[in-house]
mmCIF file with all atom_site columns, C-alpha atoms in Angstrom:
data_model
loop_
_atom_site.group_PDB
_atom_site.id
_atom_site.type_symbol
_atom_site.label_atom_id
_atom_site.label_alt_id
_atom_site.label_comp_id
_atom_site.label_asym_id
_atom_site.label_entity_id
_atom_site.label_seq_id
_atom_site.pdbx_PDB_ins_code
_atom_site.Cartn_x
_atom_site.Cartn_y
_atom_site.Cartn_z
_atom_site.occupancy
_atom_site.B_iso_or_equiv
_atom_site.pdbx_formal_charge
_atom_site.auth_seq_id
_atom_site.auth_comp_id
_atom_site.auth_asym_id
_atom_site.auth_atom_id
_atom_site.pdbx_PDB_model_num
ATOM 1   C CA . MET A 1 1   ? -1.243  -13.526 -15.455 1.00 53.00 ? 1   MET A CA 1
ATOM 2   C CA . ASN A 1 2   ? -2.197  -17.068 -14.616 1.00 64.00 ? 2   ASN A CA 1
ATOM 3   C CA . THR A 1 3   ? -4.816  -17.828 -12.008 1.00 79.00 ? 3   THR A CA 1
ATOM 4   C CA . THR A 1 4   ? -2.365  -19.262 -9.487  1.00 95.00 ? 4   THR A CA 1
ATOM 5   C CA . PHE A 1 5   ? -0.190  -16.137 -9.611  1.00 96.00 ? 5   PHE A CA 1
ATOM 6   C CA . SER A 1 6   ? -3.240  -13.869 -9.374  1.00 96.00 ? 6   SER A CA 1
ATOM 7   C CA . GLN A 1 7   ? -4.541  -15.822 -6.396  1.00 97.00 ? 7   GLN A CA 1
ATOM 8   C CA . LYS A 1 8   ? -1.134  -15.580 -4.697  1.00 98.00 ? 8   LYS A CA 1
ATOM 9   C CA . MET A 1 9   ? -1.085  -11.794 -5.202  1.00 98.00 ? 9   MET A CA 1
ATOM 10  C CA . MET A 1 10  ? -4.644  -11.401 -3.945  1.00 98.00 ? 10  MET A CA 1
ATOM 11  C CA . ARG A 1 11  ? -3.846  -13.503 -0.891  1.00 98.00 ? 11  ARG A CA 1
ATOM 12  C CA . LYS A 1 12  ? -0.925  -11.155 -0.219  1.00 98.00 ? 12  LYS A CA 1
ATOM 13  C CA . ALA A 1 13  ? -3.227  -8.101  -0.498  1.00 98.00 ? 13  ALA A CA 1
ATOM 14  C CA . ILE A 1 14  ? -5.706  -9.746  1.879   1.00 98.00 ? 14  ILE A CA 1
ATOM 15  C CA . ALA A 1 15  ? -2.905  -10.631 4.321   1.00 98.00 ? 15  ALA A CA 1
ATOM 16  C CA . LEU A 1 16  ? -1.777  -6.982  4.198   1.00 98.00 ? 16  LEU A CA 1
ATOM 17  C CA . SER A 1 17  ? -5.338  -5.888  5.024   1.00 98.00 ? 17  SER A CA 1
ATOM 18  C CA . LYS A 1 18  ? -5.203  -8.049  8.157   1.00 98.00 ? 18  LYS A CA 1
ATOM 19  C CA . LYS A 1 19  ? -1.745  -6.714  9.036   1.00 96.00 ? 19  LYS A CA 1
ATOM 20  C CA . SER A 1 20  ? -3.158  -3.199  8.748   1.00 96.00 ? 20  SER A CA 1
ATOM 21  C CA . ILE A 1 21  ? -5.806  -3.975  11.358  1.00 96.00 ? 21  ILE A CA 1
ATOM 22  C CA . GLU A 1 22  ? -3.138  -5.343  13.714  1.00 96.00 ? 22  GLU A CA 1
ATOM 23  C CA . LYS A 1 23  ? -1.135  -2.109  13.328  1.00 95.00 ? 23  LYS A CA 1
ATOM 24  C CA . GLY A 1 24  ? -4.158  0.116   13.949  1.00 94.00 ? 24  GLY A CA 1
ATOM 25  C CA . GLY A 1 25  ? -5.146  0.841   10.349  1.00 93.00 ? 25  GLY A CA 1
ATOM 26  C CA . GLY A 1 26  ? -8.219  0.116   8.282   1.00 95.00 ? 26  GLY A CA 1
ATOM 27  C CA . PRO A 1 27  ? -8.788  -3.340  6.754   1.00 97.00 ? 27  PRO A CA 1
ATOM 28  C CA . PHE A 1 28  ? -7.239  -2.687  3.358   1.00 98.00 ? 28  PHE A CA 1
ATOM 29  C CA . GLY A 1 29  ? -4.116  -3.967  1.589   1.00 98.00 ? 29  GLY A CA 1
ATOM 30  C CA . ALA A 1 30  ? -2.724  -3.704  -1.926  1.00 98.00 ? 30  ALA A CA 1
ATOM 31  C CA . VAL A 1 31  ? 0.047   -5.041  -4.149  1.00 98.00 ? 31  VAL A CA 1
ATOM 32  C CA . ILE A 1 32  ? 1.353   -3.630  -7.451  1.00 98.00 ? 32  ILE A CA 1
ATOM 33  C CA . VAL A 1 33  ? 2.891   -6.083  -9.891  1.00 98.00 ? 33  VAL A CA 1
ATOM 34  C CA . LYS A 1 34  ? 4.867   -5.570  -13.098 1.00 98.00 ? 34  LYS A CA 1
ATOM 35  C CA . ASP A 1 35  ? 6.121   -8.359  -15.352 1.00 97.00 ? 35  ASP A CA 1
ATOM 36  C CA . GLY A 1 36  ? 5.195   -10.980 -12.774 1.00 96.00 ? 36  GLY A CA 1
ATOM 37  C CA . LYS A 1 37  ? 7.149   -9.339  -9.947  1.00 97.00 ? 37  LYS A CA 1
ATOM 38  C CA . ILE A 1 38  ? 5.940   -7.335  -6.945  1.00 98.00 ? 38  ILE A CA 1
ATOM 39  C CA . VAL A 1 39  ? 6.936   -3.687  -7.326  1.00 98.00 ? 39  VAL A CA 1
ATOM 40  C CA . ALA A 1 40  ? 5.280   -2.434  -4.138  1.00 98.00 ? 40  ALA A CA 1
ATOM 41  C CA . SER A 1 41  ? 2.964   -3.614  -1.412  1.00 98.00 ? 41  SER A CA 1
ATOM 42  C CA . GLY A 1 42  ? 1.355   -1.993  1.565   1.00 96.00 ? 42  GLY A CA 1
ATOM 43  C CA . HIS A 1 43  ? -1.737  -1.378  3.591   1.00 97.00 ? 43  HIS A CA 1
ATOM 44  C CA . ASN A 1 44  ? -4.014  1.383   4.780   1.00 97.00 ? 44  ASN A CA 1
ATOM 45  C CA . MET A 1 45  ? -2.123  4.013   6.800   1.00 96.00 ? 45  MET A CA 1
ATOM 46  C CA . VAL A 1 46  ? -4.867  6.634   7.318   1.00 96.00 ? 46  VAL A CA 1
ATOM 47  C CA . THR A 1 47  ? -5.076  6.461   11.101  1.00 96.00 ? 47  THR A CA 1
ATOM 48  C CA . ILE A 1 48  ? -1.445  5.417   11.536  1.00 95.00 ? 48  ILE A CA 1
ATOM 49  C CA . LYS A 1 49  ? -0.101  8.483   9.708   1.00 95.00 ? 49  LYS A CA 1
ATOM 50  C CA . ASN A 1 50  ? -3.079  10.797  10.288  1.00 97.00 ? 50  ASN A CA 1
ATOM 51  C CA . ASP A 1 51  ? -3.281  11.133  6.499   1.00 97.00 ? 51  ASP A CA 1
ATOM 52  C CA . PRO A 1 52  ? -6.758  10.820  4.957   1.00 96.00 ? 52  PRO A CA 1
ATOM 53  C CA . THR A 1 53  ? -5.173  10.050  1.563   1.00 97.00 ? 53  THR A CA 1
ATOM 54  C CA . ALA A 1 54  ? -3.040  7.138   2.840   1.00 97.00 ? 54  ALA A CA 1
ATOM 55  C CA . HIS A 1 55  ? -5.387  4.447   1.570   1.00 98.00 ? 55  HIS A CA 1
ATOM 56  C CA . ALA A 1 56  ? -3.706  1.159   0.650   1.00 98.00 ? 56  ALA A CA 1
ATOM 57  C CA . GLU A 1 57  ? -3.922  1.786   -3.093  1.00 98.00 ? 57  GLU A CA 1
ATOM 58  C CA . VAL A 1 58  ? -2.613  5.358   -2.938  1.00 98.00 ? 58  VAL A CA 1
ATOM 59  C CA . SER A 1 59  ? 0.194   4.276   -0.604  1.00 97.00 ? 59  SER A CA 1
ATOM 60  C CA . VAL A 1 60  ? 1.383   1.500   -2.925  1.00 98.00 ? 60  VAL A CA 1
ATOM 61  C CA . ILE A 1 61  ? 1.035   3.711   -6.005  1.00 98.00 ? 61  ILE A CA 1
ATOM 62  C CA . ARG A 1 62  ? 3.379   6.206   -4.313  1.00 98.00 ? 62  ARG A CA 1
ATOM 63  C CA . LYS A 1 63  ? 5.847   3.432   -3.436  1.00 98.00 ? 63  LYS A CA 1
ATOM 64  C CA . ALA A 1 64  ? 5.738   1.884   -6.926  1.00 98.00 ? 64  ALA A CA 1
ATOM 65  C CA . ALA A 1 65  ? 6.167   5.225   -8.719  1.00 98.00 ? 65  ALA A CA 1
ATOM 66  C CA . ASN A 1 66  ? 9.120   6.032   -6.470  1.00 98.00 ? 66  ASN A CA 1
ATOM 67  C CA . LYS A 1 67  ? 10.710  2.620   -6.997  1.00 98.00 ? 67  LYS A CA 1
ATOM 68  C CA . LEU A 1 68  ? 10.221  2.700   -10.778 1.00 98.00 ? 68  LEU A CA 1
ATOM 69  C CA . GLY A 1 69  ? 11.203  6.370   -11.030 1.00 98.00 ? 69  GLY A CA 1
ATOM 70  C CA . SER A 1 70  ? 8.115   7.223   -13.047 1.00 97.00 ? 70  SER A CA 1
ATOM 71  C CA . PHE A 1 71  ? 4.689   8.744   -12.506 1.00 97.00 ? 71  PHE A CA 1
ATOM 72  C CA . SER A 1 72  ? 3.367   6.295   -15.108 1.00 98.00 ? 72  SER A CA 1
ATOM 73  C CA . LEU A 1 73  ? 2.692   2.793   -13.895 1.00 98.00 ? 73  LEU A CA 1
ATOM 74  C CA . ALA A 1 74  ? 1.670   1.558   -17.342 1.00 98.00 ? 74  ALA A CA 1
ATOM 75  C CA . GLY A 1 75  ? 2.432   -2.140  -17.546 1.00 98.00 ? 75  GLY A CA 1
ATOM 76  C CA . CYS A 1 76  ? 1.500   -2.645  -13.882 1.00 98.00 ? 76  CYS A CA 1
ATOM 77  C CA . GLU A 1 77  ? -1.472  -4.338  -12.280 1.00 98.00 ? 77  GLU A CA 1
ATOM 78  C CA . ILE A 1 78  ? -2.873  -3.726  -8.809  1.00 98.00 ? 78  ILE A CA 1
ATOM 79  C CA . TYR A 1 79  ? -4.325  -6.317  -6.468  1.00 98.00 ? 79  TYR A CA 1
ATOM 80  C CA . THR A 1 80  ? -6.380  -4.769  -3.707  1.00 98.00 ? 80  THR A CA 1
ATOM 81  C CA . SER A 1 81  ? -8.323  -6.339  -0.890  1.00 98.00 ? 81  SER A CA 1
ATOM 82  C CA . CYS A 1 82  ? -11.341 -4.141  -1.638  1.00 98.00 ? 82  CYS A CA 1
ATOM 83  C CA . GLU A 1 83  ? -12.916 -2.444  -4.628  1.00 97.00 ? 83  GLU A CA 1
ATOM 84  C CA . PRO A 1 84  ? -11.199 0.960   -4.820  1.00 97.00 ? 84  PRO A CA 1
ATOM 85  C CA . CYS A 1 85  ? -12.938 4.047   -3.456  1.00 96.00 ? 85  CYS A CA 1
ATOM 86  C CA . PRO A 1 86  ? -13.385 7.095   -5.744  1.00 96.00 ? 86  PRO A CA 1
ATOM 87  C CA . MET A 1 87  ? -10.043 8.626   -4.680  1.00 97.00 ? 87  MET A CA 1
ATOM 88  C CA . CYS A 1 88  ? -8.103  5.402   -5.177  1.00 98.00 ? 88  CYS A CA 1
ATOM 89  C CA . LEU A 1 89  ? -9.807  4.653   -8.472  1.00 97.00 ? 89  LEU A CA 1
ATOM 90  C CA . SER A 1 90  ? -8.869  8.138   -9.690  1.00 97.00 ? 90  SER A CA 1
ATOM 91  C CA . ALA A 1 91  ? -5.264  7.573   -8.582  1.00 98.00 ? 91  ALA A CA 1
ATOM 92  C CA . ILE A 1 92  ? -5.227  4.239   -10.436 1.00 98.00 ? 92  ILE A CA 1
ATOM 93  C CA . TYR A 1 93  ? -6.366  5.978   -13.625 1.00 98.00 ? 93  TYR A CA 1
ATOM 94  C CA . TRP A 1 94  ? -3.867  8.832   -13.175 1.00 97.00 ? 94  TRP A CA 1
ATOM 95  C CA . ALA A 1 95  ? -1.100  6.260   -12.650 1.00 98.00 ? 95  ALA A CA 1
ATOM 96  C CA . ARG A 1 96  ? -2.178  4.448   -15.835 1.00 98.00 ? 96  ARG A CA 1
ATOM 97  C CA . ILE A 1 97  ? -2.288  1.051   -14.152 1.00 98.00 ? 97  ILE A CA 1
ATOM 98  C CA . ASP A 1 98  ? -3.348  -1.600  -16.665 1.00 98.00 ? 98  ASP A CA 1
ATOM 99  C CA . LYS A 1 99  ? -5.673  -3.749  -14.569 1.00 98.00 ? 99  LYS A CA 1
ATOM 100 C CA . VAL A 1 100 ? -7.365  -3.844  -11.157 1.00 98.00 ? 100 VAL A CA 1
ATOM 101 C CA . TYR A 1 101 ? -8.102  -7.033  -9.226  1.00 98.00 ? 101 TYR A CA 1
ATOM 102 C CA . TYR A 1 102 ? -10.144 -6.742  -6.013  1.00 98.00 ? 102 TYR A CA 1
ATOM 103 C CA . ALA A 1 103 ? -11.610 -9.062  -3.370  1.00 98.00 ? 103 ALA A CA 1
ATOM 104 C CA . ASN A 1 104 ? -14.314 -7.303  -1.305  1.00 98.00 ? 104 ASN A CA 1
ATOM 105 C CA . THR A 1 105 ? -16.899 -5.074  -2.972  1.00 97.00 ? 105 THR A CA 1
ATOM 106 C CA . LYS A 1 106 ? -17.814 -1.495  -2.116  1.00 95.00 ? 106 LYS A CA 1
ATOM 107 C CA . LYS A 1 107 ? -21.080 -2.904  -0.703  1.00 96.00 ? 107 LYS A CA 1
ATOM 108 C CA . ASP A 1 108 ? -19.069 -5.177  1.595   1.00 97.00 ? 108 ASP A CA 1
ATOM 109 C CA . ALA A 1 109 ? -17.082 -2.118  2.733   1.00 96.00 ? 109 ALA A CA 1
ATOM 110 C CA . ALA A 1 110 ? -20.262 -0.119  3.343   1.00 95.00 ? 110 ALA A CA 1
ATOM 111 C CA . LYS A 1 111 ? -21.524 -2.883  5.649   1.00 96.00 ? 111 LYS A CA 1
ATOM 112 C CA . ILE A 1 112 ? -18.552 -2.253  7.975   1.00 96.00 ? 112 ILE A CA 1
ATOM 113 C CA . ASP A 1 113 ? -18.908 1.556   7.862   1.00 95.00 ? 113 ASP A CA 1
ATOM 114 C CA . PHE A 1 114 ? -16.583 2.318   4.938   1.00 95.00 ? 114 PHE A CA 1
ATOM 115 C CA . ASP A 1 115 ? -19.337 3.715   2.727   1.00 94.00 ? 115 ASP A CA 1
ATOM 116 C CA . ASP A 1 116 ? -18.235 5.881   -0.188  1.00 93.00 ? 116 ASP A CA 1
ATOM 117 C CA . SER A 1 117 ? -21.647 6.107   -1.860  1.00 93.00 ? 117 SER A CA 1
ATOM 118 C CA . PHE A 1 118 ? -22.086 9.682   -0.579  1.00 94.00 ? 118 PHE A CA 1
ATOM 119 C CA . ILE A 1 119 ? -18.962 10.745  -2.521  1.00 95.00 ? 119 ILE A CA 1
ATOM 120 C CA . TYR A 1 120 ? -20.298 9.298   -5.767  1.00 91.00 ? 120 TYR A CA 1
ATOM 121 C CA . LYS A 1 121 ? -23.567 11.150  -5.141  1.00 94.00 ? 121 LYS A CA 1
ATOM 122 C CA . GLN A 1 122 ? -21.768 14.416  -4.293  1.00 96.00 ? 122 GLN A CA 1
ATOM 123 C CA . ILE A 1 123 ? -19.670 14.322  -7.476  1.00 93.00 ? 123 ILE A CA 1
ATOM 124 C CA . ALA A 1 124 ? -22.817 14.056  -9.574  1.00 94.00 ? 124 ALA A CA 1
ATOM 125 C CA . LEU A 1 125 ? -24.412 17.130  -7.954  1.00 94.00 ? 125 LEU A CA 1
ATOM 126 C CA . PRO A 1 126 ? -24.080 20.701  -9.235  1.00 93.00 ? 126 PRO A CA 1
ATOM 127 C CA . TYR A 1 127 ? -21.622 22.717  -7.106  1.00 93.00 ? 127 TYR A CA 1
ATOM 128 C CA . ASP A 1 128 ? -24.368 24.655  -5.371  1.00 93.00 ? 128 ASP A CA 1
ATOM 129 C CA . LYS A 1 129 ? -26.053 21.439  -4.189  1.00 95.00 ? 129 LYS A CA 1
ATOM 130 C CA . ARG A 1 130 ? -22.967 19.763  -2.648  1.00 95.00 ? 130 ARG A CA 1
ATOM 131 C CA . SER A 1 131 ? -22.543 19.454  1.112   1.00 96.00 ? 131 SER A CA 1
ATOM 132 C CA . ILE A 1 132 ? -19.105 21.141  0.902   1.00 96.00 ? 132 ILE A CA 1
ATOM 133 C CA . PRO A 1 133 ? -19.387 24.549  -0.813  1.00 93.00 ? 133 PRO A CA 1
ATOM 134 C CA . VAL A 1 134 ? -17.343 24.893  -4.013  1.00 92.00 ? 134 VAL A CA 1
ATOM 135 C CA . VAL A 1 135 ? -16.561 28.496  -4.979  1.00 91.00 ? 135 VAL A CA 1
ATOM 136 C CA . GLN A 1 136 ? -14.671 29.630  -8.054  1.00 92.00 ? 136 GLN A CA 1
ATOM 137 C CA . MET A 1 137 ? -12.642 32.820  -7.689  1.00 95.00 ? 137 MET A CA 1
ATOM 138 C CA . MET A 1 138 ? -9.747  34.747  -9.306  1.00 96.00 ? 138 MET A CA 1
ATOM 139 C CA . ARG A 1 139 ? -9.923  32.772  -12.574 1.00 96.00 ? 139 ARG A CA 1
ATOM 140 C CA . ASP A 1 140 ? -8.066  35.417  -14.612 1.00 96.00 ? 140 ASP A CA 1
ATOM 141 C CA . GLU A 1 141 ? -5.085  35.264  -12.245 1.00 96.00 ? 141 GLU A CA 1
ATOM 142 C CA . GLY A 1 142 ? -5.274  31.484  -12.085 1.00 96.00 ? 142 GLY A CA 1
ATOM 143 C CA . LEU A 1 143 ? -5.182  31.228  -15.874 1.00 96.00 ? 143 LEU A CA 1
ATOM 144 C CA . GLN A 1 144 ? -1.746  32.881  -15.899 1.00 97.00 ? 144 GLN A CA 1
ATOM 145 C CA . ALA A 1 145 ? -0.162  29.634  -14.678 1.00 96.00 ? 145 ALA A CA 1
ATOM 146 C CA . PHE A 1 146 ? -2.050  27.682  -17.334 1.00 96.00 ? 146 PHE A CA 1
ATOM 147 C CA . LYS A 1 147 ? -0.779  30.059  -20.023 1.00 95.00 ? 147 LYS A CA 1
ATOM 148 C CA . MET A 1 148 ? 2.780   29.622  -18.724 1.00 95.00 ? 148 MET A CA 1
ATOM 149 C CA . TRP A 1 149 ? 2.345   25.841  -18.944 1.00 94.00 ? 149 TRP A CA 1
ATOM 150 C CA . GLN A 1 150 ? 0.830   26.058  -22.410 1.00 95.00 ? 150 GLN A CA 1
ATOM 151 C CA . ASN A 1 151 ? 3.812   28.107  -23.661 1.00 95.00 ? 151 ASN A CA 1
ATOM 152 C CA . LYS A 1 152 ? 6.493   26.024  -21.916 1.00 95.00 ? 152 LYS A CA 1
ATOM 153 C CA . THR A 1 153 ? 8.536   24.191  -24.547 1.00 94.00 ? 153 THR A CA 1
ATOM 154 C CA . ASP A 1 154 ? 10.393  21.756  -22.262 1.00 94.00 ? 154 ASP A CA 1
ATOM 155 C CA . LYS A 1 155 ? 7.454   20.451  -20.205 1.00 89.00 ? 155 LYS A CA 1
ATOM 156 C CA . THR A 1 156 ? 6.982   16.845  -19.194 1.00 88.00 ? 156 THR A CA 1
ATOM 157 C CA . LYS A 1 157 ? 3.490   15.873  -20.317 1.00 83.00 ? 157 LYS A CA 1
ATOM 158 C CA . TYR A 1 158 ? 1.439   13.520  -18.216 1.00 82.00 ? 158 TYR A CA 1
#
């Protein structure tokens, strides 16, 4: 993409972050583009929908996947007003988005009380050291579903 187009898309993501604040959401907006056209755009909806996963990036990934009729967003790029948090970054990888453009950094977000550094630290810890207990149980029963999946001949791989 050329610089002018990229700047236009980033300005749209930033404008969406401001719109989110006006509607009662957090200051985050995002746009997904494919072949030079906007596929989906949106903003943070966490407090609006009472959904902790409704970050701007996750919300537009859901919209784009629905619009394109595919869980793979290969060939798409995302413009986001802030460097993605761990959840959003994971969603971007799962969606197979080709490239991420962002405006504000995670340090900028931390300065206004959107600090995700504790999540990065928690992920690196052994389960028994995390602040939320993680307990494995009933593995043998759980593996039955995995065996079913492994033996399924008409599965859609992702």
